[in-house]
Coordinates of N, CA and C in Angstrom, one line a residue:
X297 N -106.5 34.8 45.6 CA -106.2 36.2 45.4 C -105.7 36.9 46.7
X298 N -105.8 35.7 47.6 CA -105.2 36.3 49.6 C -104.2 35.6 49.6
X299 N -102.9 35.4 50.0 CA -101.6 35.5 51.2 C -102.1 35.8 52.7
X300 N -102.4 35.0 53.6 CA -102.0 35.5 54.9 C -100.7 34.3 55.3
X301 N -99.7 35.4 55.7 CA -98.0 34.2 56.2 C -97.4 34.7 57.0
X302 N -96.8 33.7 57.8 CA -95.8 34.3 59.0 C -95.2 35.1 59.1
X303 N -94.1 35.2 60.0 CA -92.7 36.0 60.3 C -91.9 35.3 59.4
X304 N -90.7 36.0 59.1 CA -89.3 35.5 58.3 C -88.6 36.0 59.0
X305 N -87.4 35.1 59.4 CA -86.1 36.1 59.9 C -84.9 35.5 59.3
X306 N -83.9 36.1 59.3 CA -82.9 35.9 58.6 C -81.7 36.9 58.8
X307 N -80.4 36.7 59.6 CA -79.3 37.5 60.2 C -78.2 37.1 59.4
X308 N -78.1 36.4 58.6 CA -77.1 35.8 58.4 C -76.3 36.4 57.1
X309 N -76.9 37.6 56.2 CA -76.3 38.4 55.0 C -75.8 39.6 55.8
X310 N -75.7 41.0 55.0 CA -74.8 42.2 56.0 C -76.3 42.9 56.1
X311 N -77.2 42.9 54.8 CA -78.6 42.9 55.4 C -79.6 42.5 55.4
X312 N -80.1 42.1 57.0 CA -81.0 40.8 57.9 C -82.3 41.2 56.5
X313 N -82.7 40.1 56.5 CA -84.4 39.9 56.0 C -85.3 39.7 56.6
X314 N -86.4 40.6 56.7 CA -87.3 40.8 58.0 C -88.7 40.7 57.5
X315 N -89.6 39.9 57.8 CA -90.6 39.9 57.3 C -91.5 39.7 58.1
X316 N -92.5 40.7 58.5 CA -93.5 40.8 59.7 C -94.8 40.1 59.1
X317 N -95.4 38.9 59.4 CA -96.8 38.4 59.2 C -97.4 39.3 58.8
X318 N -98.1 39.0 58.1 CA -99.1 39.4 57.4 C -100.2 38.9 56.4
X319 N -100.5 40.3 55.0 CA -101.2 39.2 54.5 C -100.7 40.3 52.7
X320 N -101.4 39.6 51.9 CA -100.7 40.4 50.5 C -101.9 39.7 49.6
X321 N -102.3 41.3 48.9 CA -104.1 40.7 48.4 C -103.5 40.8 46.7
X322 N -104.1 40.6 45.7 CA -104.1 40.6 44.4 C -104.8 42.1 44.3
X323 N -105.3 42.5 45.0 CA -105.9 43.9 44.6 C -105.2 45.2 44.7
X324 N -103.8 44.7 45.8 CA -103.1 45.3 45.2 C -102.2 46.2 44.3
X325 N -101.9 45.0 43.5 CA -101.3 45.2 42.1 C -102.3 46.2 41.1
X326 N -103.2 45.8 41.7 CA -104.4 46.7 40.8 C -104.4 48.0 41.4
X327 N -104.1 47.8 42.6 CA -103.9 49.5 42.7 C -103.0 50.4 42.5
X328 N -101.8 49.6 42.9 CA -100.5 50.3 42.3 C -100.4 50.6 40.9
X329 N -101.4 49.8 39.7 CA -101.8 49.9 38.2 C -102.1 51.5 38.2
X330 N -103.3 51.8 38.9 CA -104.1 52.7 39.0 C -103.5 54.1 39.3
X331 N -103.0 53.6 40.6 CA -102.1 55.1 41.2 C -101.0 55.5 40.0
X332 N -100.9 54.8 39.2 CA -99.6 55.0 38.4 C -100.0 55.6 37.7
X333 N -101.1 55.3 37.0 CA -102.0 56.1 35.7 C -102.3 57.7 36.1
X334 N -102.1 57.8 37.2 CA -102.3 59.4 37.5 C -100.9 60.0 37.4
X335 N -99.9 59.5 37.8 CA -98.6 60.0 37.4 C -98.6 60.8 36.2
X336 N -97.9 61.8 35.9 CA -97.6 63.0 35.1 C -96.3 62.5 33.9
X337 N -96.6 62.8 33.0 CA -95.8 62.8 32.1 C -95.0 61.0 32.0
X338 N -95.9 60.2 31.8 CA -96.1 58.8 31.8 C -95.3 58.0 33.0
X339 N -94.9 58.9 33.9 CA -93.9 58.0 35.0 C -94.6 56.9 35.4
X340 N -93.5 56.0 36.3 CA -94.4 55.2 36.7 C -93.6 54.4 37.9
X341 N -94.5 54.2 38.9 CA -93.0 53.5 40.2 C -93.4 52.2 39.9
X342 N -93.6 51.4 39.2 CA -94.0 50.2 39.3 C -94.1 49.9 37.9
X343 N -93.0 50.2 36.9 CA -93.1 50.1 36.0 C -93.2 48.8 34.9
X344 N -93.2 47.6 35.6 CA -92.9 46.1 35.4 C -95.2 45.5 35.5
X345 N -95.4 46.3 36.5 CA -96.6 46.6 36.6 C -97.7 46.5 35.3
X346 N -98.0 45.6 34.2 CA -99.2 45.9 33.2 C -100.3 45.1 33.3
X347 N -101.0 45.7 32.7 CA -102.2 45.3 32.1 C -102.4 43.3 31.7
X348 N -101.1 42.7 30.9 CA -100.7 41.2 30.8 C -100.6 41.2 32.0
X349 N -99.8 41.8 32.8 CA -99.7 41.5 34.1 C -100.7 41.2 35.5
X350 N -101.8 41.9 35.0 CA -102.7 42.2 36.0 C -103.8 40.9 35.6
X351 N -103.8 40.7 34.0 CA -104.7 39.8 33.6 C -104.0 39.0 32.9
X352 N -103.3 37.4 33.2 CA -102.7 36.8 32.1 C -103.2 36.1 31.2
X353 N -104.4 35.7 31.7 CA -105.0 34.8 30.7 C -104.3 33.3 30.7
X354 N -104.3 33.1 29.5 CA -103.5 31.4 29.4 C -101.8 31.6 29.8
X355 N -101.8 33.2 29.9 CA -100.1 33.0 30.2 C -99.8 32.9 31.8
X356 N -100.2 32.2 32.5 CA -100.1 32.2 33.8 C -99.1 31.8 34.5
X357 N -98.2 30.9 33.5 CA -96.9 29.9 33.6 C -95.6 31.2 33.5
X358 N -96.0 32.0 32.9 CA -94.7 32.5 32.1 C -94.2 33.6 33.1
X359 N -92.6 33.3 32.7 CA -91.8 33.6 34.2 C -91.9 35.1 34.1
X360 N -91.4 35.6 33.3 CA -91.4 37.2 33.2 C -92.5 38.1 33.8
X361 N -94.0 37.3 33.3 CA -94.8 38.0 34.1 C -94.7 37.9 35.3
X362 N -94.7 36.7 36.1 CA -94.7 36.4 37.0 C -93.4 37.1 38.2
X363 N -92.1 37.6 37.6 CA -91.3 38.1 37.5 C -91.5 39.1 38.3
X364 N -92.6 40.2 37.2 CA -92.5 41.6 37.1 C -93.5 41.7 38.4
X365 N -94.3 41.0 39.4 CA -94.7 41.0 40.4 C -93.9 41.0 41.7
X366 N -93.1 40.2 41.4 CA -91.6 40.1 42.6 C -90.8 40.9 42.8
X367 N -91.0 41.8 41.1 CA -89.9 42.9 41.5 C -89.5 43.8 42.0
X368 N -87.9 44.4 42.5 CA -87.9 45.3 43.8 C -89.0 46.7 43.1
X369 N -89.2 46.9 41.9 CA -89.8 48.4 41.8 C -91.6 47.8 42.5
X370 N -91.8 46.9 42.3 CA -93.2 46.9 42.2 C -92.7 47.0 44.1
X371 N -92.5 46.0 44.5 CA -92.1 46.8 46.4 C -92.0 47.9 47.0
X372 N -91.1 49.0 45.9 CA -90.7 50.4 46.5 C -92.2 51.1 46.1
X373 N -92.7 50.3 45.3 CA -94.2 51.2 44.8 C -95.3 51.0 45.9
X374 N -95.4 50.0 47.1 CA -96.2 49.6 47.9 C -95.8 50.6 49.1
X375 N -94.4 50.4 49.0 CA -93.8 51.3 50.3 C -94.0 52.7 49.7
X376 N -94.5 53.3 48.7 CA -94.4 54.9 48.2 C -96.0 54.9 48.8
X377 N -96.8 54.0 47.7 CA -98.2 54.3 47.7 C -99.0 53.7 48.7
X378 N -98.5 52.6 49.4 CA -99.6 52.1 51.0 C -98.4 51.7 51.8
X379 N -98.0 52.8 52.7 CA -97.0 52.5 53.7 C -97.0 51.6 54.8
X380 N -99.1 51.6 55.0 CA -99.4 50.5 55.7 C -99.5 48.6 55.3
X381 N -98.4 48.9 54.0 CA -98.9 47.7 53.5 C -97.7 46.7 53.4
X382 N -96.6 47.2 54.4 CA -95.0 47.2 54.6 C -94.6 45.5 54.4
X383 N -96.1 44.8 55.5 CA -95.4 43.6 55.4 C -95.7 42.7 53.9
X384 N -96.8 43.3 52.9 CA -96.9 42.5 51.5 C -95.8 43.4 50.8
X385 N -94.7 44.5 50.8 CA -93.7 44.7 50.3 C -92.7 43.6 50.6
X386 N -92.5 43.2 52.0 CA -91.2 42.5 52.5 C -91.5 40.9 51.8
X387 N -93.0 40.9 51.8 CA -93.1 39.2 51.3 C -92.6 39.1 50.0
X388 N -92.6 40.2 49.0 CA -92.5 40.2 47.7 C -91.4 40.5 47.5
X389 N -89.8 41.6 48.4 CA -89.1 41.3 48.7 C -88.0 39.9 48.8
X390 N -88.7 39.4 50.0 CA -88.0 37.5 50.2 C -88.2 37.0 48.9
X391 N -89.0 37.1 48.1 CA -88.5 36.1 47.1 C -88.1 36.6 46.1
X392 N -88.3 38.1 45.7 CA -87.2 38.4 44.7 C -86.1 38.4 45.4
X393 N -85.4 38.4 46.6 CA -83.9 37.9 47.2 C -83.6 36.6 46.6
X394 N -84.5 35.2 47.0 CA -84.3 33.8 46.8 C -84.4 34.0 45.4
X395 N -85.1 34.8 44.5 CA -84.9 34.6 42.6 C -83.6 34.7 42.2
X396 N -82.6 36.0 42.8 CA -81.9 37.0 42.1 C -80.5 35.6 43.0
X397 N -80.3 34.9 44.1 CA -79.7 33.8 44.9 C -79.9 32.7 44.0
X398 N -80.7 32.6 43.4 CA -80.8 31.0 43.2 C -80.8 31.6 41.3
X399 N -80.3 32.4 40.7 CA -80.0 32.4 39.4 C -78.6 33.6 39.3
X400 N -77.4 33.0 39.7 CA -76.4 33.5 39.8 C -76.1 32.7 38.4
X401 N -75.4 34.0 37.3 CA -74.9 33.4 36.4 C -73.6 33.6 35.7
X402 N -72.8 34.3 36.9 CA -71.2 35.2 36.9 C -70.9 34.5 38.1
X403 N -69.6 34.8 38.4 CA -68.5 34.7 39.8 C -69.3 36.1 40.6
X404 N -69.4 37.4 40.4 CA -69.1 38.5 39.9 C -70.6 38.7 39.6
X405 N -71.7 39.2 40.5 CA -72.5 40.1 39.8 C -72.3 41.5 40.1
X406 N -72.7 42.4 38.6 CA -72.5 43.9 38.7 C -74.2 44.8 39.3
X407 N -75.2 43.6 39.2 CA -76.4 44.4 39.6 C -76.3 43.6 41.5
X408 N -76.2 43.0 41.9 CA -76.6 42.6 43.4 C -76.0 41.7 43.4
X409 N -75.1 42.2 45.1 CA -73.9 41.5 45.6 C -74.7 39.8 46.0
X410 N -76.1 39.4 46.1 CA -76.6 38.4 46.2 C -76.8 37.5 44.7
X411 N -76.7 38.3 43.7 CA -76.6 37.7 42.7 C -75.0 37.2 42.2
X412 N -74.6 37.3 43.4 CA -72.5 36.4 43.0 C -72.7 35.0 43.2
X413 N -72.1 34.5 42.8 CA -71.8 33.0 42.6 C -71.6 32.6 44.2
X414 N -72.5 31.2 44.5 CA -72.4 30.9 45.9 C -70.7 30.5 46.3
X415 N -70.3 30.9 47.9 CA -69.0 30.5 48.2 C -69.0 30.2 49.4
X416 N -68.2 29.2 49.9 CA -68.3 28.9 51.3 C -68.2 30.1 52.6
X417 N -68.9 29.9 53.3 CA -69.1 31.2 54.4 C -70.3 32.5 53.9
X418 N -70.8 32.1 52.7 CA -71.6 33.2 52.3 C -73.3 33.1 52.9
X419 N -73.1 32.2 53.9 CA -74.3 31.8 54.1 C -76.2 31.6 53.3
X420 N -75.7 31.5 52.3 CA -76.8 31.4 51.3 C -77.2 30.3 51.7
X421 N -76.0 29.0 51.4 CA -77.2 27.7 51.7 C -77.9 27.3 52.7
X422 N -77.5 28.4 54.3 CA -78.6 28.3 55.0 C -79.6 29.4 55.2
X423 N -79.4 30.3 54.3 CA -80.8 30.8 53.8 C -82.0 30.1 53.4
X424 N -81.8 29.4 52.1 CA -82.1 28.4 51.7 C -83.1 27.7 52.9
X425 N -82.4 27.0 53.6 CA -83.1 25.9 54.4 C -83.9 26.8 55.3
X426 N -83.8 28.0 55.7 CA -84.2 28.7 56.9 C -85.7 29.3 55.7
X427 N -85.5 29.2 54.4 CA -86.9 29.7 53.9 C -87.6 28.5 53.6
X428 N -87.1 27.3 53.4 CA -88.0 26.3 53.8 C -88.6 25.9 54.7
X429 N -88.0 26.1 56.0 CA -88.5 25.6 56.9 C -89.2 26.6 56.9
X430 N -89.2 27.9 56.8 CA -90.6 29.0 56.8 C -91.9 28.7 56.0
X431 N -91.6 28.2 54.7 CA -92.3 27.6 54.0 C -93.3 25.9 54.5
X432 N -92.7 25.5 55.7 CA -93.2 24.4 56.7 C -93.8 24.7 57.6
X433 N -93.1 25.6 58.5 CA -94.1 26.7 59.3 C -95.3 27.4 58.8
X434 N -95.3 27.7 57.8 CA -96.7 28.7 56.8 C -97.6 27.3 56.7
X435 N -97.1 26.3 56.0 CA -97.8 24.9 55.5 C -98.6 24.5 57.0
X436 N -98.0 24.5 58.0 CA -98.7 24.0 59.5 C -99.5 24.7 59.9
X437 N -99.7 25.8 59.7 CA -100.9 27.2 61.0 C -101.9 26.6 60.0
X438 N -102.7 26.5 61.0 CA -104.1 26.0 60.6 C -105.0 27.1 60.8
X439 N -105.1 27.8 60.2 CA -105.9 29.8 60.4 C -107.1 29.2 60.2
X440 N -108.2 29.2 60.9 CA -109.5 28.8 60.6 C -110.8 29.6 59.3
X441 N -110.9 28.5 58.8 CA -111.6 29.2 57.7 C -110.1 30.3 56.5
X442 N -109.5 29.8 56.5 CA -108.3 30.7 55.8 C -107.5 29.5 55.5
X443 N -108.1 28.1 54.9 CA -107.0 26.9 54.3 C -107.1 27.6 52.8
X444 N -107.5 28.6 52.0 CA -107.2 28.6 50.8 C -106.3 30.3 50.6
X445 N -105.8 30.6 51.7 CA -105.0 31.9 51.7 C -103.7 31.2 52.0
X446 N -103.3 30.5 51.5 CA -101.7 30.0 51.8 C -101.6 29.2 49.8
X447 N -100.4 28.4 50.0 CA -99.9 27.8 49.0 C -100.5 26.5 48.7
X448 N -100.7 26.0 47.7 CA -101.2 24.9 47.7 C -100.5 23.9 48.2
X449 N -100.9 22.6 48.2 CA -100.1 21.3 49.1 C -98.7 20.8 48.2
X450 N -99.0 20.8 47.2 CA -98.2 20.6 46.1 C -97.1 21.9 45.4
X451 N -97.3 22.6 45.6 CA -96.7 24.2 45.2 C -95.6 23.7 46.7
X452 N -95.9 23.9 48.2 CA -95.3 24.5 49.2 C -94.7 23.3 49.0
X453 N -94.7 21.1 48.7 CA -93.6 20.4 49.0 C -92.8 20.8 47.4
X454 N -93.4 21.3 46.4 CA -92.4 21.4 45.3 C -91.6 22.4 46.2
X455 N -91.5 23.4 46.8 CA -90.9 24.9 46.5 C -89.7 24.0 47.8
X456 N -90.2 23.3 48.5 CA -89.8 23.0 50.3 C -88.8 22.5 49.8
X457 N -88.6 21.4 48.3 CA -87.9 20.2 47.5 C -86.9 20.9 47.1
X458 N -87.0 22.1 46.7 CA -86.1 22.8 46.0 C -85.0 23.3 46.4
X459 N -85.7 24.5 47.8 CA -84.9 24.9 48.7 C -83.8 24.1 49.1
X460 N -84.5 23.0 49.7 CA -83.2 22.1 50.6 C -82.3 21.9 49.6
X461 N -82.8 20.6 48.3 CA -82.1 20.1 47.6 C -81.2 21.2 47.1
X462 N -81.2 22.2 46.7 CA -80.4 23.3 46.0 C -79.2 23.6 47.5
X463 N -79.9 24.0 48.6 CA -78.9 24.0 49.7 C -77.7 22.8 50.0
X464 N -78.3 21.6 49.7 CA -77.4 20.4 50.0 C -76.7 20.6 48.9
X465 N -76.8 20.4 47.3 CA -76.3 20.4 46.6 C -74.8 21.6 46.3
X466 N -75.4 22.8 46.7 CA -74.6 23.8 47.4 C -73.3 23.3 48.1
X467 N -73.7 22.8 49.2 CA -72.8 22.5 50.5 C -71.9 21.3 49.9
X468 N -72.4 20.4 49.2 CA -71.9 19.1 48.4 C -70.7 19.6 47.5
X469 N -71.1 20.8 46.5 CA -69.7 20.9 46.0 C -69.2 21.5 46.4
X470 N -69.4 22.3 47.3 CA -68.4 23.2 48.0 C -67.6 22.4 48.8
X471 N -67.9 21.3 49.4 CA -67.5 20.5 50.0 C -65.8 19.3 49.4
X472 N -66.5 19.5 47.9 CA -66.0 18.5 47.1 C -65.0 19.5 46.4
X473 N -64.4 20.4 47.1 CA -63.6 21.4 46.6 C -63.8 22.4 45.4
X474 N -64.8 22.4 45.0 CA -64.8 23.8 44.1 C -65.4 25.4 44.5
X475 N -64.6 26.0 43.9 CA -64.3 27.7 44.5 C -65.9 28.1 44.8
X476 N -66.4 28.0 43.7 CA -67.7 29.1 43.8 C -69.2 27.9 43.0
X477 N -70.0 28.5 43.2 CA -71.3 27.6 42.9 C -72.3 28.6 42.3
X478 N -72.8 28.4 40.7 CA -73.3 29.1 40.1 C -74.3 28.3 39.7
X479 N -75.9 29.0 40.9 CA -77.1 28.6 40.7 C -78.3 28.3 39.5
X480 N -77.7 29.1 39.1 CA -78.3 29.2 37.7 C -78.3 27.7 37.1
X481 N -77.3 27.1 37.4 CA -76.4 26.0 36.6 C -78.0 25.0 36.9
X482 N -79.0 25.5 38.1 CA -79.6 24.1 38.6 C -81.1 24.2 38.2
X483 N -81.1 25.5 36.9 CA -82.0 25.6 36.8 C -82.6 25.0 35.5
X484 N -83.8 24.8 35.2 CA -84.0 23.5 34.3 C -84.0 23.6 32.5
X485 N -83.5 25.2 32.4 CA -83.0 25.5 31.4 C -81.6 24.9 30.5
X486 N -80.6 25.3 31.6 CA -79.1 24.6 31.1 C -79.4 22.9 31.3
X487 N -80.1 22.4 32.4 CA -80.2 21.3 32.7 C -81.0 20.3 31.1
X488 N -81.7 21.3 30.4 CA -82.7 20.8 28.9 C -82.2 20.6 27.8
X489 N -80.6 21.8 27.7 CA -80.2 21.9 26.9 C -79.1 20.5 27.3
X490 N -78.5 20.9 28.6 CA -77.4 19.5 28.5 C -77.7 18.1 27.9
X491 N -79.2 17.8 28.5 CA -79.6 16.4 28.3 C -80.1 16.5 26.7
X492 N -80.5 17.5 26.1 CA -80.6 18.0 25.2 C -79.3 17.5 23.8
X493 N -78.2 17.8 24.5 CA -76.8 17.2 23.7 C -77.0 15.9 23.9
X494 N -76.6 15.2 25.2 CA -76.7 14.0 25.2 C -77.4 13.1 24.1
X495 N -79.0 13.7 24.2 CA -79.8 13.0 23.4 C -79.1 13.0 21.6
X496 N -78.3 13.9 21.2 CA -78.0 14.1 19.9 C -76.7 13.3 19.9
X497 N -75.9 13.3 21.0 CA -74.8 12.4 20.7 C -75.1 10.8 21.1
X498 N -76.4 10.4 21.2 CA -76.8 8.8 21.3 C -76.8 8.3 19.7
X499 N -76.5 8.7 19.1 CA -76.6 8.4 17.5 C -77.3 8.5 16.1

């Protein structure tokens, strides 16, 4: 229910991703619930923000929820309602960046210029490797008495697997001459359905 994690830097988009150490509690979310419920005339800055969300139960897997924690409103709601709480906005930040990057599903996005199809010079695939290796750096500090405020052993080499391999794969067809690279493509959805056909055209 704790995060404590490093710095993040990152210069290489038009704007740098900055992420000052810190730490990012689960009781948050529960507060941002709360402060919301006092809002007037049902508003709400953190509207992704519920109740499923606060408590999944057996739905723990499921992306949407999991989603609506990453999202930019639930961040602008930490910077509204705990200003001192900047660096668990920026962590939730970085990875709604790497979500909205790694599921491009146009040439051409009309919601976020990071959501366009990867292209050479766009520097995404060494984003990619520069949040892995951050994800290596977090995996190594040995914070005493604090080995269960990070990621698990298996979560941080799955996520570290990803990063790269998606970055190489990146660089690979860009390399092998095609225009643009649409991330989505590598996610295990279209990937279920393809082998999905295969399986039906074996006979």
């Amino acid at each position: 229910k704790r995060f404590l994690f490093p710095d993040f830097n990152f210069n290489g988009f038009k704007d740098p991703i900055i992420v000052c150490g810190g730490e990012i509690k689960w009781s948050t979310f529960h507060n941002i619930y709360e402060k919301d419920l006092t809002l007037d005339a049902g508003l709400r800055k953190a509207p992704k923000i519920t109740m499923k969300v606060l408590h999944p139960g057996n739905f723990k897997q499921n992306v949407s929820l999991a989603l609506a924690i990453f999202d930019e409103t639930t961040s602008a709601a930490i910077h509204s309602y705990f200003p001192d709480l900047k660096s668990s906005a920026d962590f939730l930040t970085l990875f709604n960046k790497w979500w909205v990057l790694s599921n491009s599903k146009c040439q051409y996005s009309a919601c976020n210029i990071l959501g366009n199809a990867v292209v050479s010079g766009d520097k995404k695939a060494e984003f990619l490797r520069e949040m892995a290796h951050w994800i290596e750096v977090w995996q190594s500090q040995k914070i005493p008495n604090c080995e269960k405020f990070t990621l698990s052993v298996q979560t941080a080499a799955a996520l570290i697997r990803t990063l790269n391999s998606h970055a190489s794969l990146i660089e690979d067809l860009l390399n092998d001459g095609y225009h643009f690279v649409l991330t989505a493509r590598f996610q295990s959805d279209p990937l279920e359905r393809r082998f999905g056909q295969y399986r039906q055209m074996s006979g």
